[in-house]
Short mmCIF file of C-alpha atoms and ligand atoms in Angstrom, two decimals:
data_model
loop_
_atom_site.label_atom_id
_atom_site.label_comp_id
_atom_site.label_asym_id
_atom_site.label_seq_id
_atom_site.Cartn_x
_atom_site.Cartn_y
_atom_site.Cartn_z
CA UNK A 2 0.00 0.00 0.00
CA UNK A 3 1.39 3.15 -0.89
CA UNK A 4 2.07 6.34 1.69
CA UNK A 5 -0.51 8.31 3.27
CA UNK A 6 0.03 11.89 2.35
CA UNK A 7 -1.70 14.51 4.09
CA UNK A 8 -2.99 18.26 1.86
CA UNK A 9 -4.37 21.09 2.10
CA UNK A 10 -7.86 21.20 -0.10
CA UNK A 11 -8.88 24.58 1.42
CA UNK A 12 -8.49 27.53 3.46
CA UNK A 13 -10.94 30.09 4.64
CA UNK A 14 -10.34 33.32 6.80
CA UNK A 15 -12.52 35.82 9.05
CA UNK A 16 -11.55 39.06 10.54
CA UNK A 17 -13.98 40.93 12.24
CA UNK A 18 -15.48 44.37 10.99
CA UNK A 19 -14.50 46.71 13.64
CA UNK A 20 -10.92 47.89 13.65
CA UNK A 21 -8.30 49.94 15.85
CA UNK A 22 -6.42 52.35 14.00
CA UNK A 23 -3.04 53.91 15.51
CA UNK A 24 -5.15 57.36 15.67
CA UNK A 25 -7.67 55.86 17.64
CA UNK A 26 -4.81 53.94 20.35
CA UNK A 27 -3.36 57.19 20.68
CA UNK A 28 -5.73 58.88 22.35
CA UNK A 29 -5.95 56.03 24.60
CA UNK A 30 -2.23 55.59 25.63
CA UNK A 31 1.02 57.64 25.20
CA UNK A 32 1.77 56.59 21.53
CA UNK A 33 1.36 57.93 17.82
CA UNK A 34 1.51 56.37 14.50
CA UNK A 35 5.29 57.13 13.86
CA UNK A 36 6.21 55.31 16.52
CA UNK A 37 4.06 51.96 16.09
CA UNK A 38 4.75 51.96 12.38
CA UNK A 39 8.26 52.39 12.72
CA UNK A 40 9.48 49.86 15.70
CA UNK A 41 6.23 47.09 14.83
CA UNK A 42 4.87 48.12 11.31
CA UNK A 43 1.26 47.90 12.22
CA UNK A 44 -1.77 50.63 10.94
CA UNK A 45 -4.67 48.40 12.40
CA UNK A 46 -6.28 45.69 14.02
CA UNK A 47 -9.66 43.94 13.54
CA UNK A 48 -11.34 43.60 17.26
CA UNK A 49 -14.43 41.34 18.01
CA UNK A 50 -16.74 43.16 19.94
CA UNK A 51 -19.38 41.90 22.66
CA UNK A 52 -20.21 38.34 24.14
CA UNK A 53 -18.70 36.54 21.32
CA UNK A 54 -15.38 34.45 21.19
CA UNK A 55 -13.01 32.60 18.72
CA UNK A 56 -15.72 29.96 17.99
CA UNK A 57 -17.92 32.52 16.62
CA UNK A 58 -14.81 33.81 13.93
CA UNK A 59 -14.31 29.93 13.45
CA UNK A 60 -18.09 28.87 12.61
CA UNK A 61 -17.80 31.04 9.91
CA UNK A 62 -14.99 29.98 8.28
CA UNK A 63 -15.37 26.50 8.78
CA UNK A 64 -19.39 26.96 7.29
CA UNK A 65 -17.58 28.53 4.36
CA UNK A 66 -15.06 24.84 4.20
CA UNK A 67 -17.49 22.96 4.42
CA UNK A 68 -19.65 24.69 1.76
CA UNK A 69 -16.68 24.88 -0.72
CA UNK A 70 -15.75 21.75 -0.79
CA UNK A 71 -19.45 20.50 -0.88
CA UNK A 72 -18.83 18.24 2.26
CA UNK A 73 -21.27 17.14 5.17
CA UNK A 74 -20.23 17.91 8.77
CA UNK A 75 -20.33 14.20 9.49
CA UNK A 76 -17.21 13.55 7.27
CA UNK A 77 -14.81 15.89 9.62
CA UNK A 78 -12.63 13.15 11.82
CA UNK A 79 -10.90 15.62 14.01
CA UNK A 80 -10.96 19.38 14.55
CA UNK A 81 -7.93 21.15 16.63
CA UNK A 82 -8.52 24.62 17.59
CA UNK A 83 -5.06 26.81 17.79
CA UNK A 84 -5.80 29.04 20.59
CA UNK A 85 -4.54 30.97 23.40
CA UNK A 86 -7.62 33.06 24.23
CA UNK A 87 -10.74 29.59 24.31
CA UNK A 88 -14.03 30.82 24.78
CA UNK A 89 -13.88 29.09 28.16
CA UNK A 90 -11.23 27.44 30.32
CA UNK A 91 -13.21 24.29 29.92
CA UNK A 92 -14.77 22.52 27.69
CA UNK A 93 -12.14 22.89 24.54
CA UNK A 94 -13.23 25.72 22.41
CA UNK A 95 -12.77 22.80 19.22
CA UNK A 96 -15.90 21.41 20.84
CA UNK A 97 -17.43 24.51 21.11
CA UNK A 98 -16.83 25.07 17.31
CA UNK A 99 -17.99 21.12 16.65
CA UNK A 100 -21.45 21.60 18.29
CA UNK A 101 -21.77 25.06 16.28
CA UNK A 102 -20.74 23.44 13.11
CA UNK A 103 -22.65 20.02 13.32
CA UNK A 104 -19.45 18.19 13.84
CA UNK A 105 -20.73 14.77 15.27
CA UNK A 106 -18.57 12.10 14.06
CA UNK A 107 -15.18 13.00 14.77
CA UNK A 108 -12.89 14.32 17.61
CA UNK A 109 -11.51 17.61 18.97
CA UNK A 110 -9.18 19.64 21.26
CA UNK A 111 -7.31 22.82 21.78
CA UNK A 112 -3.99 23.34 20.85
CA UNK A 113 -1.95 26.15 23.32
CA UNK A 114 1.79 26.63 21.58
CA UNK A 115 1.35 30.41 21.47
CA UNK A 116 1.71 31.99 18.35
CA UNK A 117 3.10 28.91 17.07
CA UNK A 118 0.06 27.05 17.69
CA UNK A 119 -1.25 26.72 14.16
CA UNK A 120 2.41 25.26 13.13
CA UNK A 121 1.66 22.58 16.07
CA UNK A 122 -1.66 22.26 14.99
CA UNK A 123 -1.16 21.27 11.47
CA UNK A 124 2.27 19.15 11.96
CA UNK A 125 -0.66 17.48 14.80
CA UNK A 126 -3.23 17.04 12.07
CA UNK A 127 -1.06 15.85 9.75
CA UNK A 128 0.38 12.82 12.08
CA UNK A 129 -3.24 11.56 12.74
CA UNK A 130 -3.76 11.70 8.46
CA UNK A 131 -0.60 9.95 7.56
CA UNK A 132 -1.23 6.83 10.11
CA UNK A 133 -4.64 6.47 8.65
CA UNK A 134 -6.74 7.49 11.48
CA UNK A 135 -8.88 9.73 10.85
CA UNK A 136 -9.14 10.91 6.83
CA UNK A 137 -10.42 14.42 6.96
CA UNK A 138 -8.96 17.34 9.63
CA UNK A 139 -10.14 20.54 10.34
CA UNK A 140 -6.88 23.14 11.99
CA UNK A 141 -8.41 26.20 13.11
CA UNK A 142 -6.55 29.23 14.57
CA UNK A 143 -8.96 31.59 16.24
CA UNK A 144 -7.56 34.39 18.58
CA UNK A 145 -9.71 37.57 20.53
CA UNK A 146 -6.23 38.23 21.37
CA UNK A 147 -8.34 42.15 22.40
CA UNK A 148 -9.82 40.40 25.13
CA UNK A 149 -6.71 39.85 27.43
CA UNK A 150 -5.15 43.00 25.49
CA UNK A 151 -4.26 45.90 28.68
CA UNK A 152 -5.64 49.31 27.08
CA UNK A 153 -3.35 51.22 29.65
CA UNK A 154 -0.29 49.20 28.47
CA UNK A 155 1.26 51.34 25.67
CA UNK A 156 3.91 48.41 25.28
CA UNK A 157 1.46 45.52 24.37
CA UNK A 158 -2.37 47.62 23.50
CA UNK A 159 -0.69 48.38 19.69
CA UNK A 160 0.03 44.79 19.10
CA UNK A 161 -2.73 42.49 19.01
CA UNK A 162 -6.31 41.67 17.04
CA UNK A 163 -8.78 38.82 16.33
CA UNK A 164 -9.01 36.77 13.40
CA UNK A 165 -10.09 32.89 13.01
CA UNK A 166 -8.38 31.39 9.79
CA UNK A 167 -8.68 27.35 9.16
CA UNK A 168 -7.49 24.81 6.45
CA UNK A 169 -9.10 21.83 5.80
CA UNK A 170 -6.49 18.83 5.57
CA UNK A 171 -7.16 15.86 3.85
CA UNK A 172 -5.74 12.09 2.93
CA UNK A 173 -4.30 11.73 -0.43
CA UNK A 174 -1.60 8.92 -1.97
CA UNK A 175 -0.60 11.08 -4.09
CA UNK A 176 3.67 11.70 -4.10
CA UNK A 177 5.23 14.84 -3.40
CA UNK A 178 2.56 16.98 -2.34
CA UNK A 179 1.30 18.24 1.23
CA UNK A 180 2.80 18.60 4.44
CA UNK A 181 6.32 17.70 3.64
CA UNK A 182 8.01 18.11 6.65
CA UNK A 183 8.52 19.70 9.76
CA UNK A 184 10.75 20.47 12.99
CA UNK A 185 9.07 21.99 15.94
CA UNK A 186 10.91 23.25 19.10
CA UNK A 187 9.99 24.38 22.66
CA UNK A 188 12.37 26.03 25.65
CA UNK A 189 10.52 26.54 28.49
CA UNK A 190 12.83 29.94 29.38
CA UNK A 191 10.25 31.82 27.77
CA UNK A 192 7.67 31.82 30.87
CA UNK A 193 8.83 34.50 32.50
CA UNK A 194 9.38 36.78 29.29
CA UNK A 195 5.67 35.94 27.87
CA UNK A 196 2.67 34.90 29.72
CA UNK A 197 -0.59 35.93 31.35
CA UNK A 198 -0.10 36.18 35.07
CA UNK A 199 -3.82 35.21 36.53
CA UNK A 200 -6.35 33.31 35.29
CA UNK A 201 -5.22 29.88 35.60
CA UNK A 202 -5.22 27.39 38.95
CA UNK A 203 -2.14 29.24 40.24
CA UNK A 204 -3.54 32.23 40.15
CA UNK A 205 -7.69 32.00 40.07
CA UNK A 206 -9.46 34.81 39.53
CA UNK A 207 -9.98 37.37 42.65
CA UNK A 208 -10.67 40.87 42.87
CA UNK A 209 -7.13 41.68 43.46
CA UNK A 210 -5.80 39.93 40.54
CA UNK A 211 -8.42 41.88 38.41
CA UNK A 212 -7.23 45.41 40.09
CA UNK A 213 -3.81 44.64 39.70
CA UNK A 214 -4.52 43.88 35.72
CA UNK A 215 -3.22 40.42 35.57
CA UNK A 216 -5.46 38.54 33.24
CA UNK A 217 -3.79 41.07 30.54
CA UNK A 218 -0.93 39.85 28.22
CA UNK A 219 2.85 40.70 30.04
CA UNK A 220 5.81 40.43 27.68
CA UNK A 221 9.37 41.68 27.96
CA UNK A 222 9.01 42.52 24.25
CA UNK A 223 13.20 43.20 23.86
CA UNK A 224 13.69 39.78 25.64
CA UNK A 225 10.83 38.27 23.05
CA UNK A 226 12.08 40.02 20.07
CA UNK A 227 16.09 38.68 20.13
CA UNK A 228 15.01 35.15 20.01
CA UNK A 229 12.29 35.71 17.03
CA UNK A 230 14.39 37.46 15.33
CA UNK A 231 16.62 34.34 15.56
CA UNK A 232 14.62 31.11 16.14
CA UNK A 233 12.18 31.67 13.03
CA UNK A 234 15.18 31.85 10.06
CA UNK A 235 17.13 29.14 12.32
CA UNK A 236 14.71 26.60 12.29
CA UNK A 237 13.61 27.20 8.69
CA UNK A 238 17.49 26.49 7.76
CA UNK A 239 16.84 23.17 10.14
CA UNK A 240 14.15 22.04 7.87
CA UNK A 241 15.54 22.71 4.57
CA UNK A 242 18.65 20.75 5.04
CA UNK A 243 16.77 17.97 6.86
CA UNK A 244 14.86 17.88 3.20
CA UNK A 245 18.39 18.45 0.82
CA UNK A 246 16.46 22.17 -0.09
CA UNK A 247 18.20 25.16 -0.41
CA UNK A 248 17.16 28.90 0.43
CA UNK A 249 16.53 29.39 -3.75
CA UNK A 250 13.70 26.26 -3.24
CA UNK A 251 11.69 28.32 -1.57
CA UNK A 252 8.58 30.35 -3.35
CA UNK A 253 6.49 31.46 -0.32
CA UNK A 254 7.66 32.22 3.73
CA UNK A 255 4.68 32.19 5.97
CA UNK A 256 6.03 33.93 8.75
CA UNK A 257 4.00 34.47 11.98
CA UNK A 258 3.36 38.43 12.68
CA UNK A 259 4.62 39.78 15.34
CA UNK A 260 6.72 42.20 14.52
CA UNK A 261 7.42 44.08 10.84
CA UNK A 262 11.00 44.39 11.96
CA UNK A 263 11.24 40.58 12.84
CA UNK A 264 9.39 39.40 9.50
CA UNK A 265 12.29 41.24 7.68
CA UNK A 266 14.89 39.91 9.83
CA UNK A 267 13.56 36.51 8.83
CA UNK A 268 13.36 37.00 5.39
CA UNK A 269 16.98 38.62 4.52
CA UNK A 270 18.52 35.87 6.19
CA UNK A 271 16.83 33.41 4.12
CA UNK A 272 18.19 35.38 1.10
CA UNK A 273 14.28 35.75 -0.22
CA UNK A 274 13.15 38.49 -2.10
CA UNK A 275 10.15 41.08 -0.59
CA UNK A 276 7.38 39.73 -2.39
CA UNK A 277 8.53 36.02 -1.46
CA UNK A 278 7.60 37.11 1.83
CA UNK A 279 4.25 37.37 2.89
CA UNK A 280 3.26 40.03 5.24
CA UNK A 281 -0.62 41.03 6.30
CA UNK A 282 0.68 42.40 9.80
CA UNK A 283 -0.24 46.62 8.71
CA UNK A 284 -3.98 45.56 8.24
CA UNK A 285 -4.31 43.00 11.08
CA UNK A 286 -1.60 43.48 13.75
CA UNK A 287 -0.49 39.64 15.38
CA UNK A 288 -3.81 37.39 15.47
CA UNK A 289 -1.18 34.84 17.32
CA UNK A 290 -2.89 31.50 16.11
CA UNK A 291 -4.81 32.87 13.45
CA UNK A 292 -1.89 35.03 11.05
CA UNK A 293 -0.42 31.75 9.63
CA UNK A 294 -3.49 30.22 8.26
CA UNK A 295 -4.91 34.10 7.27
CA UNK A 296 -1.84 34.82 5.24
CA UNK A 297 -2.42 31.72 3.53
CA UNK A 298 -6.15 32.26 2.71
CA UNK A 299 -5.39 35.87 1.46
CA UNK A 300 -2.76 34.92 -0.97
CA UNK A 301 -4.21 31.30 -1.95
CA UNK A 302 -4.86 32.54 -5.43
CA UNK A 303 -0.79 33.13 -5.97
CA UNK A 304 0.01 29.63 -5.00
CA UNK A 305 0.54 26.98 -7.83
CA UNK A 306 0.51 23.22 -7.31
CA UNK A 307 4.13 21.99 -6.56
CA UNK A 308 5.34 25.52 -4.91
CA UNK A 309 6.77 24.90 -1.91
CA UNK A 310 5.63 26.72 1.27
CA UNK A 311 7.20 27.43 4.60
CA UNK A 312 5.24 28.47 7.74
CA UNK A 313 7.28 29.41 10.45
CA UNK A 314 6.31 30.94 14.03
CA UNK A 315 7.62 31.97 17.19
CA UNK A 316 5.86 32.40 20.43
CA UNK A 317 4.62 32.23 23.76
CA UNK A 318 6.47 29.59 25.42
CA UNK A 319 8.74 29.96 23.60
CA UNK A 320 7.55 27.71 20.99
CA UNK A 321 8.51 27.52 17.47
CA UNK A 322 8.46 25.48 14.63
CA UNK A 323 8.84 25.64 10.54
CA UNK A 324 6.54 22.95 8.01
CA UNK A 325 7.43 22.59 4.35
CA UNK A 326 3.69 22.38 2.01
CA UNK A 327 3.97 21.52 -1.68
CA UNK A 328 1.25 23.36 -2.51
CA UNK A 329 -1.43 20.29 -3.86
CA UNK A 330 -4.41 22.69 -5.29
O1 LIG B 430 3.92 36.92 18.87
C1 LIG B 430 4.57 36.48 20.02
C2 LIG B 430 5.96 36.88 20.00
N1 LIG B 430 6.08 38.30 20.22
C3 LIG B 430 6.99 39.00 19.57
O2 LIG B 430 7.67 38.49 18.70
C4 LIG B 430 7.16 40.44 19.97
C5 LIG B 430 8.64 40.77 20.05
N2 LIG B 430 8.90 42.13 20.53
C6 LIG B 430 8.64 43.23 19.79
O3 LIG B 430 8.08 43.14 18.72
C7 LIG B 430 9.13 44.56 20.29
O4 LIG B 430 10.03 44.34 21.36
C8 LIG B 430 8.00 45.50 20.76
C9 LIG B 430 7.17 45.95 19.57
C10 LIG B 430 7.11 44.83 21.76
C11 LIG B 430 8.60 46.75 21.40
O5 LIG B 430 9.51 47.38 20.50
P1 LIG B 430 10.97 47.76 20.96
O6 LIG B 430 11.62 48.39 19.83
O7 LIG B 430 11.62 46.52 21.53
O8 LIG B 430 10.70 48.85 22.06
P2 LIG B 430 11.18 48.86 23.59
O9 LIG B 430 10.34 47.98 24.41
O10 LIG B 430 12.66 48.69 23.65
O11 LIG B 430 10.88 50.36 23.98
C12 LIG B 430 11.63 51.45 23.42
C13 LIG B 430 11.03 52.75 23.92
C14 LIG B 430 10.81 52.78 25.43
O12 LIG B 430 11.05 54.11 25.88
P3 LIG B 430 12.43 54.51 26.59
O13 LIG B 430 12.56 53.59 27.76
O14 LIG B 430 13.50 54.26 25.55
O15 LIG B 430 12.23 55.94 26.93
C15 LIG B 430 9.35 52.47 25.58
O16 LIG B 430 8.80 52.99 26.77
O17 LIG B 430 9.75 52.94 23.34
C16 LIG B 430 8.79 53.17 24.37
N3 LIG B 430 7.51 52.62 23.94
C17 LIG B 430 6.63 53.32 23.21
N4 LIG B 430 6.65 54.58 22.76
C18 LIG B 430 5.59 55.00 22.03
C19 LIG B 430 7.03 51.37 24.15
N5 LIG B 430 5.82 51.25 23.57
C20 LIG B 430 5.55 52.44 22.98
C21 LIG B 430 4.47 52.93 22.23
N6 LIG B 430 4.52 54.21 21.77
N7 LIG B 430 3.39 52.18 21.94
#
């Protein structure tokens, strides 16, 4: 019997309608345009208002799968939702999304890698397609990164937005296209540089954690930036001499966005030209799970079958990882 391959067969985005411009953050903190467009690159960010959460971006763009590719709900066999920011601590928002969706028949969990966890969640994914266990995967990232964003923290608030973004991964035995590859890494020295102080058993909610801000996002953003600036390029180099590739083999990056400065970084050291690069961090700041599979869906027309793809991220953890996709569509 031949090899299990896993593809993509389609990929679907969602940001919400309201946005934050720079104008708009500066009358709320001590910043202006100049400054956020010159050290982070970022003009706006889509926010999700009211009582709603990343299952609400993800039904949509999992409807919109699922409608594409003319396929019942009943054929999905697992759905991972890349998140940070779940609707709730418990149940798993990918449940949440299942039950919205119709998803009866198959399986689902949360993924928590950060900003890397759409590169965990698809390398995941893939695993469960190429051993033959389930045939069809749905890997969602879906991020109200606004929702744990401080407003009074002019060193985070200019950062972050919400998106959902999904691709829907399926078995082929066709050769030489899919998820190739790829080399994932964690070092748990990043705690203390990234996290979210309360929220969690250590730290359950009480009124004093809530005056004292710490369900809010805390980063040492210097400390953050020197290893993304590193690990991203590094581990892409990892992967492309694991697969005899060089740095000419590539025709896309994926890069998670952070940082404009950092995205740059990434792609000079991998000798790629500008528009090799792709880059949606002006319109919709760092959607943590979400920008990987966004940038994808925004420049899926560009792609032809047999161009190979790298996603890489860096995050909260620190995690990061690289894949390799030949492009199958
Ligand atoms: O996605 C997960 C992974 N995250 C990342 O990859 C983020 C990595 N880090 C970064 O992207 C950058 O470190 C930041 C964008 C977070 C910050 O940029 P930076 O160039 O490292 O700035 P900084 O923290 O070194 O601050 C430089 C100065 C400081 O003022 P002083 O101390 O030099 O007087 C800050 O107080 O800029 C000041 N500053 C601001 N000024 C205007 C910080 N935030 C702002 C602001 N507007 N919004």
């Amino acid at each position: 019997m031949s090899k299990i391959h896993a593809i993509i067969t389609a990929v679907e985005g969602y940001a919400p309608e309201d946005v934050i411009d720079n104008e708009m953050l500066s009358k709320m903190v001590d910043t202006n345009d100049e400054w956020i467009m010159t050290r982070i690159g970022i003009k706006t960010r889509h926010i999700l208002k009211g009582d709603k959460g990343p299952s609400d971006m993800a039904k949509i763009v999992v409807d919109k799968i699922l409608k594409e590719k003319n396929i019942s709900p009943d054929e999905i066999g697992l759905i991972i939702c890349c998140t940070v920011t779940p609707d709730m601590q418990f149940p798993a928002t990918a449940n949440i999304i299942a039950d919205k969706c119709g998803i009866k028949n198959g399986f689902g969990f949360d993924i928590n890698a950060g900003c890397s966890g759409f590169v965990y969640g698809l390398t995941t994914a893939t695993k469960y397609i190429e051993s033959g266990f389930v045939k069809k995967a749905l890997v969602i990232g879906a991020e109200k990164m606004t929702s744990i964003v401080d407003y009074q923290d002019r060193a985070t608030c200019p950062i972050f937005g919400d998106a959902a973004a999904a691709v829907l991964l399926e078995a082929t035995e066709e050769e030489n296209v899919g998820v190739v590859d790829a080399i994932l890494h964690s070092d748990g020295v990043g705690v203390k540089h990234l996290h979210q102080v309360a929220g969690g058993s250590c730290h359950p909610a009480t009124i004093d954690t809530v005056m004292n801000r710490q369900h809010f996002i805390y980063q040492e953003g210097q400390a953050v930036f020197k290893w993304a600036v590193v690990k991203m390029a590094e581990v892409t180099e990892e992967l492309l001499e694991r697969n005899n590739m060089q740095k000419s083999d590539i025709d896309y990056l994926l890069p998670h966005q952070a940082n404009l400065r950092i995205i740059k970084a990434t792609g000079e050291r991998l000798e790629l030209k500008p528009e090799q690069v792709l880059v949606n961090i002006q319109e919709y700041g760092n959607t943590t799970s979400a920008t990987i599979p966004m940038l994808m869906y925004q420049n899926k027309e560009k792609f032809k079958k047999g161009d190979n793809l790298i996603l890489t991220s860096f995050g909260a953890g620190f995690t990061w990882g690289a894949i390799l996709v030949k492009w199958a569509l």
